[in-house]
Amino acid sequence: MNNDQPEQLAGGDSKPDQLGRFITSPEFLDRANAAIARAVAALEAKGIKPAYIVRDRDHGVS
């Protein structure tokens, strides 16, 4: 039994685990940043200046 394949341990589907690993991967961050850069460039090409929001990193935790 291989611990890298959770479906063998839990008897279920590993797709949610694979998705979680992908979403937290550097590859996902690179792709997301590239998509945002393309979207910003497309807006600016149309004369639209994107608005940026700086969010509090507290996440509501006290």
Coordinates of N, CA and C in Angstrom, one line a residue:
M1 N 0.8 -1.2 0.0 CA 0.0 0.0 0.0 C 0.9 1.2 0.0
N2 N 0.6 2.2 -0.9 CA 1.4 3.4 -1.0 C 0.7 4.6 -0.4
N3 N 1.3 5.3 0.5 CA 0.8 6.4 1.2 C 0.5 7.6 0.3
D4 N 1.1 7.6 -0.9 CA 0.9 8.7 -1.9 C -0.4 8.6 -2.6
Q5 N -1.1 7.5 -2.4 CA -2.4 7.2 -3.0 C -3.5 7.1 -2.0
P6 N -4.1 8.2 -1.5 CA -5.0 8.1 -0.4 C -6.3 7.2 -0.7
E7 N -6.6 7.1 -2.0 CA -7.8 6.3 -2.3 C -7.6 4.8 -1.8
Q8 N -6.3 4.4 -1.8 CA -6.1 3.0 -1.3 C -6.3 2.9 0.2
L9 N -6.0 4.0 0.9 CA -6.1 4.0 2.4 C -7.6 4.1 2.8
A10 N -8.3 5.1 2.1 CA -9.6 5.4 2.5 C -10.7 4.7 1.7
G11 N -10.2 4.0 0.6 CA -11.2 3.3 -0.3 C -12.0 4.3 -1.1
G12 N -11.6 5.5 -1.2 CA -12.4 6.5 -2.0 C -11.6 7.1 -3.1
D13 N -12.2 8.2 -3.6 CA -11.6 8.9 -4.8 C -10.6 9.9 -4.3
S14 N -9.4 10.0 -5.0 CA -8.4 10.9 -4.5 C -8.4 12.2 -5.2
K15 N -9.5 12.5 -6.1 CA -9.5 13.7 -6.8 C -9.5 15.0 -5.9
P16 N -10.3 15.0 -4.8 CA -10.2 16.2 -4.0 C -8.8 16.4 -3.4
D17 N -8.1 15.3 -3.1 CA -6.8 15.5 -2.6 C -5.8 16.0 -3.6
Q18 N -6.0 15.5 -4.9 CA -5.2 16.0 -6.0 C -5.4 17.4 -6.3
L19 N -6.7 17.8 -6.2 CA -7.0 19.2 -6.4 C -6.4 20.1 -5.3
G20 N -6.5 19.7 -4.1 CA -5.9 20.4 -3.0 C -4.4 20.6 -3.2
R21 N -3.7 19.5 -3.6 CA -2.3 19.6 -3.8 C -2.0 20.6 -4.9
F22 N -2.8 20.5 -6.0 CA -2.6 21.4 -7.1 C -2.8 22.9 -6.8
I23 N -3.9 23.2 -6.0 CA -4.2 24.5 -5.7 C -3.1 25.1 -4.8
T24 N -2.5 24.3 -4.0 CA -1.4 24.8 -3.1 C 0.0 24.8 -3.7
S25 N 0.1 24.4 -5.0 CA 1.4 24.2 -5.6 C 1.9 25.5 -6.2
P26 N 3.2 25.6 -6.4 CA 3.8 26.8 -7.1 C 3.3 26.9 -8.5
E27 N 3.0 25.8 -9.2 CA 2.5 25.8 -10.6 C 1.2 26.5 -10.6
F28 N 0.3 26.2 -9.7 CA -1.0 26.9 -9.7 C -0.9 28.4 -9.5
L29 N 0.0 28.8 -8.5 CA 0.3 30.2 -8.3 C 0.8 30.9 -9.5
D30 N 1.7 30.2 -10.2 CA 2.3 30.8 -11.5 C 1.2 31.0 -12.5
R31 N 0.4 30.0 -12.7 CA -0.7 30.1 -13.7 C -1.7 31.1 -13.3
A32 N -2.1 31.2 -12.0 CA -3.0 32.3 -11.6 C -2.5 33.7 -11.8
N33 N -1.2 33.8 -11.4 CA -0.6 35.2 -11.6 C -0.5 35.5 -13.1
A34 N -0.2 34.6 -14.0 CA -0.1 34.8 -15.4 C -1.5 35.2 -15.9
A35 N -2.6 34.5 -15.5 CA -3.9 34.8 -15.9 C -4.3 36.2 -15.5
I36 N -4.0 36.6 -14.3 CA -4.3 37.9 -13.7 C -3.5 39.0 -14.6
A37 N -2.3 38.7 -14.9 CA -1.5 39.7 -15.7 C -2.1 39.9 -17.1
R38 N -2.6 38.8 -17.7 CA -3.2 38.9 -19.0 C -4.5 39.7 -18.9
A39 N -5.3 39.4 -17.8 CA -6.6 40.2 -17.7 C -6.3 41.6 -17.5
V40 N -5.3 42.0 -16.7 CA -5.0 43.4 -16.4 C -4.5 44.0 -17.7
A41 N -3.7 43.4 -18.5 CA -3.2 43.9 -19.7 C -4.3 44.1 -20.7
A42 N -5.3 43.2 -20.7 CA -6.5 43.4 -21.6 C -7.3 44.6 -21.2
L43 N -7.5 44.7 -19.9 CA -8.3 45.9 -19.4 C -7.5 47.2 -19.8
E44 N -6.2 47.2 -19.5 CA -5.5 48.4 -19.8 C -5.4 48.8 -21.3
A45 N -5.4 47.7 -22.1 CA -5.5 48.0 -23.6 C -6.8 48.6 -24.0
K46 N -7.8 48.4 -23.2 CA -9.1 49.1 -23.5 C -9.3 50.4 -22.8
G47 N -8.2 50.8 -22.1 CA -8.2 52.1 -21.4 C -8.9 52.0 -20.0
I48 N -9.0 50.8 -19.5 CA -9.6 50.6 -18.2 C -8.5 50.4 -17.2
K49 N -8.5 51.2 -16.2 CA -7.5 51.0 -15.1 C -8.0 50.1 -14.0
P50 N -7.4 49.0 -13.8 CA -7.9 48.1 -12.8 C -7.8 48.7 -11.4
A51 N -8.7 48.4 -10.5 CA -8.7 48.8 -9.1 C -8.1 47.7 -8.3
Y52 N -7.3 48.1 -7.3 CA -6.7 47.1 -6.5 C -7.2 47.2 -5.1
I53 N -7.4 46.1 -4.4 CA -7.9 46.2 -3.0 C -6.8 45.5 -2.2
V54 N -6.4 46.2 -1.1 CA -5.4 45.6 -0.2 C -6.2 45.0 1.0
R55 N -6.2 43.7 1.2 CA -7.0 43.1 2.2 C -6.2 42.9 3.5
D56 N -6.9 42.9 4.6 CA -6.3 42.6 5.9 C -6.0 41.1 5.9
R57 N -4.8 40.8 6.3 CA -4.4 39.4 6.4 C -4.8 38.7 7.7
D58 N -5.6 39.4 8.5 CA -6.0 38.8 9.8 C -7.0 37.7 9.6
H59 N -7.8 37.6 8.6 CA -8.8 36.6 8.3 C -9.8 36.4 9.5
G60 N -10.0 37.5 10.2 CA -11.0 37.5 11.3 C -10.7 36.7 12.5
V61 N -9.4 36.3 12.6 CA -9.0 35.5 13.8 C -8.5 36.4 14.9
S62 N -9.0 36.3 16.1 CA -8.6 37.1 17.2 C -7.6 36.4 18.1

